[in-house]
């Protein structure tokens, strides 16, 4: 894709962005779940169901807090940083004004998503009386992106950052879509996810086009160097270490016996997906590589062969 072919989505943003069109979502006090059971397998484990099923809602609320915390970090520390640099023309990869304008709408959207997420945390604490346990101060991307960028020569570091953020934005879109369809959770939570999805669908296309524009100009040598870094990023991105540490803290906060605590931690330790083509997020990642044109390059095909069907 040539930069001259880029078409801004400014009009669509004005008419469809959630910050422009959506009212505040208010948490309902009803019997529906505050977080999907399928997204916190701890509460479905044999030990949990036997030893402390009455603490399910506490565990789900804490997991919602962790999800909200992740959203705030992702939106304000990861996506905002790169989008803001592009918008202010301070990114090493230069883009035309139309791209930079759209990048600024991404900044506005993402910071608004973080605000809405924090509002939901505030509402949940007020309604349930449950305060958050210690939450992580980083997400997987907080480690994965610096690890990938550190492997790149100086002139490619911004390009690697761009591609990593684009991968993440396209991955989270599919994840949010699944969340928004879950009929077991409160309507306000589903609505929150649907609102988020409306913006993220636009963002995922934006980041794919930014990468296509860059990739169109990259030399074969630069493409090869970046391709060698991609598996390193994916391996760091798909790790389960931060989630596992949180789950251990959550288990420590449950009112259960020491034996049950040990059993739960053992079960949680076995929940991590293998980091290969069967990981549930890999399909979204590969889809991005196709849509962004990276997978048209033989060097990328070779580098990612372990993740391709």
mmCIF file of N, CA and C in Angstrom, residues 117-232:
data_model
loop_
_atom_site.group_PDB
_atom_site.id
_atom_site.type_symbol
_atom_site.label_atom_id
_atom_site.label_comp_id
_atom_site.label_asym_id
_atom_site.label_seq_id
_atom_site.Cartn_x
_atom_site.Cartn_y
_atom_site.Cartn_z
ATOM 1 N N UNK A 117 -13.097 2.312 31.465
ATOM 2 C CA UNK A 117 -12.720 1.129 32.241
ATOM 3 C C UNK A 117 -12.552 1.486 33.718
ATOM 4 N N UNK A 118 -11.903 2.604 33.988
ATOM 5 C CA UNK A 118 -11.722 3.033 35.375
ATOM 6 C C UNK A 118 -13.061 3.373 36.024
ATOM 7 N N UNK A 119 -13.967 3.942 35.251
ATOM 8 C CA UNK A 119 -15.308 4.226 35.760
ATOM 9 C C UNK A 119 -16.009 2.936 36.162
ATOM 10 N N UNK A 120 -15.844 1.892 35.346
ATOM 11 C CA UNK A 120 -16.468 0.612 35.671
ATOM 12 C C UNK A 120 -15.861 0.002 36.929
ATOM 13 N N UNK A 121 -14.573 0.157 37.100
ATOM 14 C CA UNK A 121 -13.963 -0.342 38.329
ATOM 15 C C UNK A 121 -14.547 0.398 39.534
ATOM 16 N N UNK A 122 -14.667 1.697 39.404
ATOM 17 C CA UNK A 122 -15.223 2.508 40.488
ATOM 18 C C UNK A 122 -16.659 2.090 40.800
ATOM 19 N N UNK A 123 -17.459 1.875 39.763
ATOM 20 C CA UNK A 123 -18.842 1.440 39.959
ATOM 21 C C UNK A 123 -18.904 0.066 40.625
ATOM 22 N N UNK A 124 -18.005 -0.825 40.206
ATOM 23 C CA UNK A 124 -18.015 -2.188 40.744
ATOM 24 C C UNK A 124 -17.632 -2.204 42.216
ATOM 25 N N UNK A 125 -16.629 -1.429 42.583
ATOM 26 C CA UNK A 125 -16.237 -1.339 43.994
ATOM 27 C C UNK A 125 -17.403 -0.811 44.822
ATOM 28 N N UNK A 126 -18.073 0.215 44.311
ATOM 29 C CA UNK A 126 -19.189 0.814 45.046
ATOM 30 C C UNK A 126 -20.347 -0.168 45.199
ATOM 31 N N UNK A 127 -20.629 -0.949 44.168
ATOM 32 C CA UNK A 127 -21.772 -1.859 44.212
ATOM 33 C C UNK A 127 -21.491 -3.108 45.037
ATOM 34 N N UNK A 128 -20.284 -3.661 44.905
ATOM 35 C CA UNK A 128 -19.983 -4.943 45.543
ATOM 36 C C UNK A 128 -19.313 -4.801 46.898
ATOM 37 N N UNK A 129 -18.660 -3.669 47.128
ATOM 38 C CA UNK A 129 -17.881 -3.513 48.350
ATOM 39 C C UNK A 129 -16.568 -4.271 48.311
ATOM 40 N N UNK A 130 -16.242 -4.848 47.161
ATOM 41 C CA UNK A 130 -15.007 -5.621 47.000
ATOM 42 C C UNK A 130 -13.933 -4.714 46.415
ATOM 43 N N UNK A 131 -12.848 -4.545 47.142
ATOM 44 C CA UNK A 131 -11.744 -3.727 46.641
ATOM 45 C C UNK A 131 -10.723 -4.619 45.942
ATOM 46 N N UNK A 132 -9.967 -4.068 45.003
ATOM 47 C CA UNK A 132 -9.012 -4.896 44.254
ATOM 48 C C UNK A 132 -7.867 -5.400 45.130
ATOM 49 N N UNK A 133 -7.463 -6.632 44.874
ATOM 50 C CA UNK A 133 -6.205 -7.106 45.428
ATOM 51 C C UNK A 133 -5.085 -6.430 44.634
ATOM 52 N N UNK A 134 -3.842 -6.719 44.967
ATOM 53 C CA UNK A 134 -2.734 -6.104 44.237
ATOM 54 C C UNK A 134 -2.810 -6.475 42.756
ATOM 55 N N UNK A 135 -2.805 -5.461 41.911
ATOM 56 C CA UNK A 135 -2.911 -5.676 40.470
ATOM 57 C C UNK A 135 -1.547 -5.497 39.811
ATOM 58 N N UNK A 136 -1.322 -6.164 38.690
ATOM 59 C CA UNK A 136 -0.024 -6.038 38.006
ATOM 60 C C UNK A 136 0.226 -4.605 37.551
ATOM 61 N N UNK A 137 1.494 -4.221 37.509
ATOM 62 C CA UNK A 137 1.840 -2.892 37.004
ATOM 63 C C UNK A 137 2.340 -2.956 35.569
ATOM 64 N N UNK A 138 2.185 -4.121 34.946
ATOM 65 C CA UNK A 138 2.549 -4.277 33.549
ATOM 66 C C UNK A 138 1.720 -5.397 32.939
ATOM 67 N N UNK A 139 1.696 -5.434 31.617
ATOM 68 C CA UNK A 139 1.057 -6.518 30.893
ATOM 69 C C UNK A 139 2.119 -7.196 30.035
ATOM 70 N N UNK A 140 1.737 -8.267 29.369
ATOM 71 C CA UNK A 140 2.716 -9.008 28.575
ATOM 72 C C UNK A 140 3.412 -8.116 27.549
ATOM 73 N N UNK A 141 2.662 -7.199 26.957
ATOM 74 C CA UNK A 141 3.248 -6.302 25.954
ATOM 75 C C UNK A 141 4.283 -5.359 26.553
ATOM 76 N N UNK A 142 4.151 -5.080 27.844
ATOM 77 C CA UNK A 142 5.126 -4.214 28.507
ATOM 78 C C UNK A 142 6.519 -4.829 28.457
ATOM 79 N N UNK A 143 6.573 -6.140 28.352
ATOM 80 C CA UNK A 143 7.846 -6.847 28.249
ATOM 81 C C UNK A 143 8.159 -7.230 26.804
ATOM 82 N N UNK A 144 7.120 -7.633 26.076
ATOM 83 C CA UNK A 144 7.331 -8.179 24.731
ATOM 84 C C UNK A 144 7.842 -7.132 23.751
ATOM 85 N N UNK A 145 7.260 -5.929 23.792
ATOM 86 C CA UNK A 145 7.678 -4.904 22.831
ATOM 87 C C UNK A 145 9.122 -4.463 23.076
ATOM 88 N N UNK A 146 9.516 -4.129 24.313
ATOM 89 C CA UNK A 146 10.931 -3.775 24.519
ATOM 90 C C UNK A 146 11.890 -4.906 24.147
ATOM 91 N N UNK A 147 11.484 -6.150 24.410
ATOM 92 C CA UNK A 147 12.352 -7.279 24.059
ATOM 93 C C UNK A 147 12.561 -7.352 22.553
ATOM 94 N N UNK A 148 11.494 -7.110 21.800
ATOM 95 C CA UNK A 148 11.598 -7.144 20.337
ATOM 96 C C UNK A 148 12.387 -5.949 19.812
ATOM 97 N N UNK A 149 12.070 -4.773 20.320
ATOM 98 C CA UNK A 149 12.744 -3.553 19.853
ATOM 99 C C UNK A 149 14.245 -3.621 20.134
ATOM 100 N N UNK A 150 14.610 -4.213 21.259
ATOM 101 C CA UNK A 150 16.028 -4.294 21.629
ATOM 102 C C UNK A 150 16.842 -5.122 20.640
ATOM 103 N N UNK A 151 16.176 -6.006 19.918
ATOM 104 C CA UNK A 151 16.872 -6.852 18.947
ATOM 105 C C UNK A 151 17.067 -6.167 17.597
ATOM 106 N N UNK A 152 16.395 -5.050 17.398
ATOM 107 C CA UNK A 152 16.439 -4.374 16.101
ATOM 108 C C UNK A 152 17.584 -3.372 16.043
ATOM 109 N N UNK A 153 18.191 -3.214 14.875
ATOM 110 C CA UNK A 153 19.155 -2.122 14.717
ATOM 111 C C UNK A 153 18.437 -0.786 14.881
ATOM 112 N N UNK A 154 19.178 0.233 15.183
ATOM 113 C CA UNK A 154 18.592 1.532 15.522
ATOM 114 C C UNK A 154 17.565 1.998 14.495
ATOM 115 N N UNK A 155 17.871 1.861 13.224
ATOM 116 C CA UNK A 155 16.983 2.425 12.202
ATOM 117 C C UNK A 155 15.689 1.631 12.033
ATOM 118 N N UNK A 156 15.593 0.460 12.674
ATOM 119 C CA UNK A 156 14.385 -0.358 12.542
ATOM 120 C C UNK A 156 13.561 -0.423 13.828
ATOM 121 N N UNK A 157 14.008 0.246 14.853
ATOM 122 C CA UNK A 157 13.315 0.102 16.139
ATOM 123 C C UNK A 157 11.890 0.640 16.104
ATOM 124 N N UNK A 158 11.681 1.761 15.461
ATOM 125 C CA UNK A 158 10.320 2.293 15.367
ATOM 126 C C UNK A 158 9.436 1.390 14.513
ATOM 127 N N UNK A 159 9.998 0.833 13.462
ATOM 128 C CA UNK A 159 9.224 -0.073 12.612
ATOM 129 C C UNK A 159 8.803 -1.311 13.389
ATOM 130 N N UNK A 160 9.710 -1.850 14.182
ATOM 131 C CA UNK A 160 9.375 -3.022 14.998
ATOM 132 C C UNK A 160 8.306 -2.660 16.024
ATOM 133 N N UNK A 161 8.437 -1.505 16.646
ATOM 134 C CA UNK A 161 7.413 -1.049 17.597
ATOM 135 C C UNK A 161 6.056 -0.944 16.909
ATOM 136 N N UNK A 162 6.038 -0.352 15.733
ATOM 137 C CA UNK A 162 4.797 -0.207 14.974
ATOM 138 C C UNK A 162 4.151 -1.561 14.713
ATOM 139 N N UNK A 163 4.929 -2.514 14.261
ATOM 140 C CA UNK A 163 4.384 -3.832 13.930
ATOM 141 C C UNK A 163 3.891 -4.543 15.188
ATOM 142 N N UNK A 164 4.624 -4.422 16.276
ATOM 143 C CA UNK A 164 4.202 -5.063 17.527
ATOM 144 C C UNK A 164 2.871 -4.497 18.024
ATOM 145 N N UNK A 165 2.741 -3.184 17.994
ATOM 146 C CA UNK A 165 1.488 -2.559 18.426
ATOM 147 C C UNK A 165 0.348 -2.969 17.499
ATOM 148 N N UNK A 166 0.631 -3.032 16.214
ATOM 149 C CA UNK A 166 -0.395 -3.439 15.253
ATOM 150 C C UNK A 166 -0.847 -4.874 15.502
ATOM 151 N N UNK A 167 0.089 -5.754 15.799
ATOM 152 C CA UNK A 167 -0.269 -7.139 16.131
ATOM 153 C C UNK A 167 -1.198 -7.150 17.344
ATOM 154 N N UNK A 168 -0.817 -6.406 18.370
ATOM 155 C CA UNK A 168 -1.603 -6.392 19.604
ATOM 156 C C UNK A 168 -2.999 -5.832 19.373
ATOM 157 N N UNK A 169 -3.104 -4.743 18.625
ATOM 158 C CA UNK A 169 -4.409 -4.140 18.372
ATOM 159 C C UNK A 169 -5.310 -5.077 17.576
ATOM 160 N N UNK A 170 -4.745 -5.821 16.662
ATOM 161 C CA UNK A 170 -5.551 -6.765 15.895
ATOM 162 C C UNK A 170 -5.909 -7.997 16.711
ATOM 163 N N UNK A 171 -5.058 -8.361 17.648
ATOM 164 C CA UNK A 171 -5.355 -9.499 18.515
ATOM 165 C C UNK A 171 -6.464 -9.160 19.497
ATOM 166 N N UNK A 172 -6.380 -7.985 20.106
ATOM 167 C CA UNK A 172 -7.357 -7.604 21.126
ATOM 168 C C UNK A 172 -8.742 -7.427 20.519
ATOM 169 N N UNK A 173 -8.811 -7.057 19.250
ATOM 170 C CA UNK A 173 -10.111 -6.880 18.606
ATOM 171 C C UNK A 173 -10.888 -8.190 18.587
ATOM 172 N N UNK A 174 -10.218 -9.277 18.226
ATOM 173 C CA UNK A 174 -10.882 -10.577 18.232
ATOM 174 C C UNK A 174 -11.258 -11.018 19.630
ATOM 175 N N UNK A 175 -10.400 -10.701 20.594
ATOM 176 C CA UNK A 175 -10.659 -11.073 21.980
ATOM 177 C C UNK A 175 -11.876 -10.328 22.527
ATOM 178 N N UNK A 176 -11.957 -9.040 22.236
ATOM 179 C CA UNK A 176 -13.094 -8.235 22.692
ATOM 180 C C UNK A 176 -14.382 -8.696 22.028
ATOM 181 N N UNK A 177 -14.298 -9.096 20.767
ATOM 182 C CA UNK A 177 -15.485 -9.565 20.047
ATOM 183 C C UNK A 177 -16.094 -10.779 20.741
ATOM 184 N N UNK A 178 -15.250 -11.705 21.176
ATOM 185 C CA UNK A 178 -15.750 -12.894 21.868
ATOM 186 C C UNK A 178 -16.396 -12.518 23.196
ATOM 187 N N UNK A 179 -15.796 -11.575 23.904
ATOM 188 C CA UNK A 179 -16.311 -11.107 25.186
ATOM 189 C C UNK A 179 -17.697 -10.486 24.991
ATOM 190 N N UNK A 180 -17.844 -9.672 23.954
ATOM 191 C CA UNK A 180 -19.083 -8.925 23.724
ATOM 192 C C UNK A 180 -20.264 -9.830 23.398
ATOM 193 N N UNK A 181 -19.993 -11.062 22.993
ATOM 194 C CA UNK A 181 -21.066 -11.983 22.600
ATOM 195 C C UNK A 181 -21.537 -12.881 23.738
ATOM 196 N N UNK A 182 -20.906 -12.790 24.897
ATOM 197 C CA UNK A 182 -21.215 -13.700 25.998
ATOM 198 C C UNK A 182 -22.500 -13.267 26.704
ATOM 199 N N UNK A 183 -23.548 -14.069 26.575
ATOM 200 C CA UNK A 183 -24.857 -13.712 27.133
ATOM 201 C C UNK A 183 -24.984 -13.980 28.627
ATOM 202 N N UNK A 184 -23.952 -14.550 29.237
ATOM 203 C CA UNK A 184 -24.033 -14.833 30.672
ATOM 204 C C UNK A 184 -23.681 -13.612 31.520
ATOM 205 N N UNK A 185 -23.076 -12.592 30.913
ATOM 206 C CA UNK A 185 -22.600 -11.450 31.698
ATOM 207 C C UNK A 185 -23.599 -10.296 31.659
ATOM 208 N N UNK A 186 -23.437 -9.392 32.576
ATOM 209 C CA UNK A 186 -24.325 -8.233 32.685
ATOM 210 C C UNK A 186 -24.351 -7.447 31.373
ATOM 211 N N UNK A 187 -25.511 -6.898 31.070
ATOM 212 C CA UNK A 187 -25.675 -6.182 29.811
ATOM 213 C C UNK A 187 -24.744 -4.979 29.721
ATOM 214 N N UNK A 188 -24.504 -4.320 30.834
ATOM 215 C CA UNK A 188 -23.611 -3.154 30.796
ATOM 216 C C UNK A 188 -22.187 -3.568 30.434
ATOM 217 N N UNK A 189 -21.762 -4.744 30.922
ATOM 218 C CA UNK A 189 -20.428 -5.244 30.587
ATOM 219 C C UNK A 189 -20.366 -5.589 29.104
ATOM 220 N N UNK A 190 -21.403 -6.271 28.619
ATOM 221 C CA UNK A 190 -21.462 -6.578 27.191
ATOM 222 C C UNK A 190 -21.480 -5.295 26.365
ATOM 223 N N UNK A 191 -22.245 -4.310 26.834
ATOM 224 C CA UNK A 191 -22.307 -3.039 26.122
ATOM 225 C C UNK A 191 -20.966 -2.336 26.100
ATOM 226 N N UNK A 192 -20.275 -2.399 27.229
ATOM 227 C CA UNK A 192 -18.935 -1.814 27.304
ATOM 228 C C UNK A 192 -18.016 -2.452 26.270
ATOM 229 N N UNK A 193 -18.077 -3.782 26.178
ATOM 230 C CA UNK A 193 -17.234 -4.488 25.221
ATOM 231 C C UNK A 193 -17.657 -4.183 23.779
ATOM 232 N N UNK A 194 -18.962 -4.079 23.555
ATOM 233 C CA UNK A 194 -19.448 -3.762 22.209
ATOM 234 C C UNK A 194 -18.997 -2.362 21.786
ATOM 235 N N UNK A 195 -19.054 -1.419 22.727
ATOM 236 C CA UNK A 195 -18.570 -0.067 22.439
ATOM 237 C C UNK A 195 -17.083 -0.094 22.094
ATOM 238 N N UNK A 196 -16.345 -0.820 22.913
ATOM 239 C CA UNK A 196 -14.904 -0.944 22.704
ATOM 240 C C UNK A 196 -14.628 -1.567 21.337
ATOM 241 N N UNK A 197 -15.405 -2.590 21.011
ATOM 242 C CA UNK A 197 -15.216 -3.296 19.741
ATOM 243 C C UNK A 197 -15.466 -2.373 18.553
ATOM 244 N N UNK A 198 -16.452 -1.506 18.679
ATOM 245 C CA UNK A 198 -16.762 -0.584 17.585
ATOM 246 C C UNK A 198 -15.546 0.267 17.239
ATOM 247 N N UNK A 199 -14.862 0.751 18.262
ATOM 248 C CA UNK A 199 -13.656 1.544 18.024
ATOM 249 C C UNK A 199 -12.483 0.669 17.593
ATOM 250 N N UNK A 200 -12.339 -0.479 18.245
ATOM 251 C CA UNK A 200 -11.178 -1.319 17.949
ATOM 252 C C UNK A 200 -11.227 -1.885 16.536
ATOM 253 N N UNK A 201 -12.423 -2.102 16.021
ATOM 254 C CA UNK A 201 -12.513 -2.548 14.638
ATOM 255 C C UNK A 201 -11.914 -1.517 13.693
ATOM 256 N N UNK A 202 -12.162 -0.249 13.988
ATOM 257 C CA UNK A 202 -11.586 0.838 13.193
ATOM 258 C C UNK A 202 -10.073 0.910 13.416
ATOM 259 N N UNK A 203 -9.660 0.736 14.660
ATOM 260 C CA UNK A 203 -8.234 0.820 14.980
ATOM 261 C C UNK A 203 -7.438 -0.308 14.330
ATOM 262 N N UNK A 204 -7.987 -1.506 14.361
ATOM 263 C CA UNK A 204 -7.240 -2.635 13.800
ATOM 264 C C UNK A 204 -6.961 -2.405 12.320
ATOM 265 N N UNK A 205 -7.949 -1.850 11.613
ATOM 266 C CA UNK A 205 -7.732 -1.524 10.207
ATOM 267 C C UNK A 205 -6.697 -0.431 10.032
ATOM 268 N N UNK A 206 -6.732 0.551 10.919
ATOM 269 C CA UNK A 206 -5.753 1.638 10.867
ATOM 270 C C UNK A 206 -4.335 1.101 11.009
ATOM 271 N N UNK A 207 -4.112 0.277 12.031
ATOM 272 C CA UNK A 207 -2.759 -0.227 12.269
ATOM 273 C C UNK A 207 -2.302 -1.144 11.140
ATOM 274 N N UNK A 208 -3.215 -1.924 10.600
ATOM 275 C CA UNK A 208 -2.850 -2.781 9.465
ATOM 276 C C UNK A 208 -2.400 -1.938 8.279
ATOM 277 N N UNK A 209 -3.097 -0.841 8.044
ATOM 278 C CA UNK A 209 -2.726 0.023 6.922
ATOM 279 C C UNK A 209 -1.406 0.746 7.180
ATOM 280 N N UNK A 210 -1.159 1.130 8.435
ATOM 281 C CA UNK A 210 0.131 1.753 8.747
ATOM 282 C C UNK A 210 1.277 0.787 8.444
ATOM 283 N N UNK A 211 1.077 -0.465 8.818
ATOM 284 C CA UNK A 211 2.120 -1.462 8.565
ATOM 285 C C UNK A 211 2.267 -1.719 7.066
ATOM 286 N N UNK A 212 1.151 -1.767 6.352
ATOM 287 C CA UNK A 212 1.218 -1.967 4.900
ATOM 288 C C UNK A 212 2.000 -0.832 4.234
ATOM 289 N N UNK A 213 1.744 0.390 4.677
ATOM 290 C CA UNK A 213 2.460 1.537 4.113
ATOM 291 C C UNK A 213 3.958 1.412 4.383
ATOM 292 N N UNK A 214 4.293 1.072 5.631
ATOM 293 C CA UNK A 214 5.717 0.924 5.949
ATOM 294 C C UNK A 214 6.342 -0.220 5.153
ATOM 295 N N UNK A 215 5.669 -1.357 5.139
ATOM 296 C CA UNK A 215 6.234 -2.555 4.506
ATOM 297 C C UNK A 215 6.461 -2.331 3.011
ATOM 298 N N UNK A 216 5.626 -1.506 2.415
ATOM 299 C CA UNK A 216 5.757 -1.184 0.989
ATOM 300 C C UNK A 216 7.088 -0.490 0.702
ATOM 301 N N UNK A 217 7.588 0.252 1.688
ATOM 302 C CA UNK A 217 8.825 1.022 1.484
ATOM 303 C C UNK A 217 10.063 0.315 2.029
ATOM 304 N N UNK A 218 9.887 -0.738 2.810
ATOM 305 C CA UNK A 218 11.021 -1.396 3.466
ATOM 306 C C UNK A 218 11.859 -2.183 2.463
ATOM 307 N N UNK A 219 13.153 -2.142 2.650
ATOM 308 C CA UNK A 219 14.050 -2.912 1.784
ATOM 309 C C UNK A 219 13.953 -4.395 2.127
ATOM 310 N N UNK A 220 14.422 -5.233 1.232
ATOM 311 C CA UNK A 220 14.399 -6.674 1.492
ATOM 312 C C UNK A 220 15.252 -7.021 2.709
ATOM 313 N N UNK A 221 16.357 -6.328 2.862
ATOM 314 C CA UNK A 221 17.224 -6.588 4.012
ATOM 315 C C UNK A 221 16.523 -6.221 5.316
ATOM 316 N N UNK A 222 15.844 -5.081 5.328
ATOM 317 C CA UNK A 222 15.116 -4.670 6.532
ATOM 318 C C UNK A 222 13.955 -5.619 6.818
ATOM 319 N N UNK A 223 13.284 -6.055 5.782
ATOM 320 C CA UNK A 223 12.194 -7.014 5.980
ATOM 321 C C UNK A 223 12.715 -8.302 6.614
ATOM 322 N N UNK A 224 13.857 -8.752 6.129
ATOM 323 C CA UNK A 224 14.433 -9.985 6.670
ATOM 324 C C UNK A 224 14.788 -9.809 8.147
ATOM 325 N N UNK A 225 15.394 -8.690 8.484
ATOM 326 C CA UNK A 225 15.786 -8.461 9.881
ATOM 327 C C UNK A 225 14.558 -8.418 10.795
ATOM 328 N N UNK A 226 13.522 -7.750 10.338
ATOM 329 C CA UNK A 226 12.295 -7.673 11.144
ATOM 330 C C UNK A 226 11.656 -9.052 11.275
ATOM 331 N N UNK A 227 11.660 -9.804 10.201
ATOM 332 C CA UNK A 227 11.051 -11.141 10.228
ATOM 333 C C UNK A 227 11.683 -12.021 11.298
ATOM 334 N N UNK A 228 12.997 -11.891 11.488
ATOM 335 C CA UNK A 228 13.680 -12.717 12.487
ATOM 336 C C UNK A 228 13.282 -12.339 13.915
ATOM 337 N N UNK A 229 12.790 -11.120 14.090
ATOM 338 C CA UNK A 229 12.411 -10.640 15.423
ATOM 339 C C UNK A 229 10.984 -11.049 15.787
ATOM 340 N N UNK A 230 10.145 -11.242 14.795
ATOM 341 C CA UNK A 230 8.723 -11.503 15.051
ATOM 342 C C UNK A 230 8.474 -12.710 15.961
ATOM 343 N N UNK A 231 9.151 -13.843 15.763
ATOM 344 C CA UNK A 231 8.899 -14.977 16.671
ATOM 345 C C UNK A 231 9.274 -14.679 18.121
ATOM 346 N N UNK A 232 10.283 -13.849 18.313
ATOM 347 C CA UNK A 232 10.682 -13.476 19.677
ATOM 348 C C UNK A 232 9.565 -12.669 20.334
#
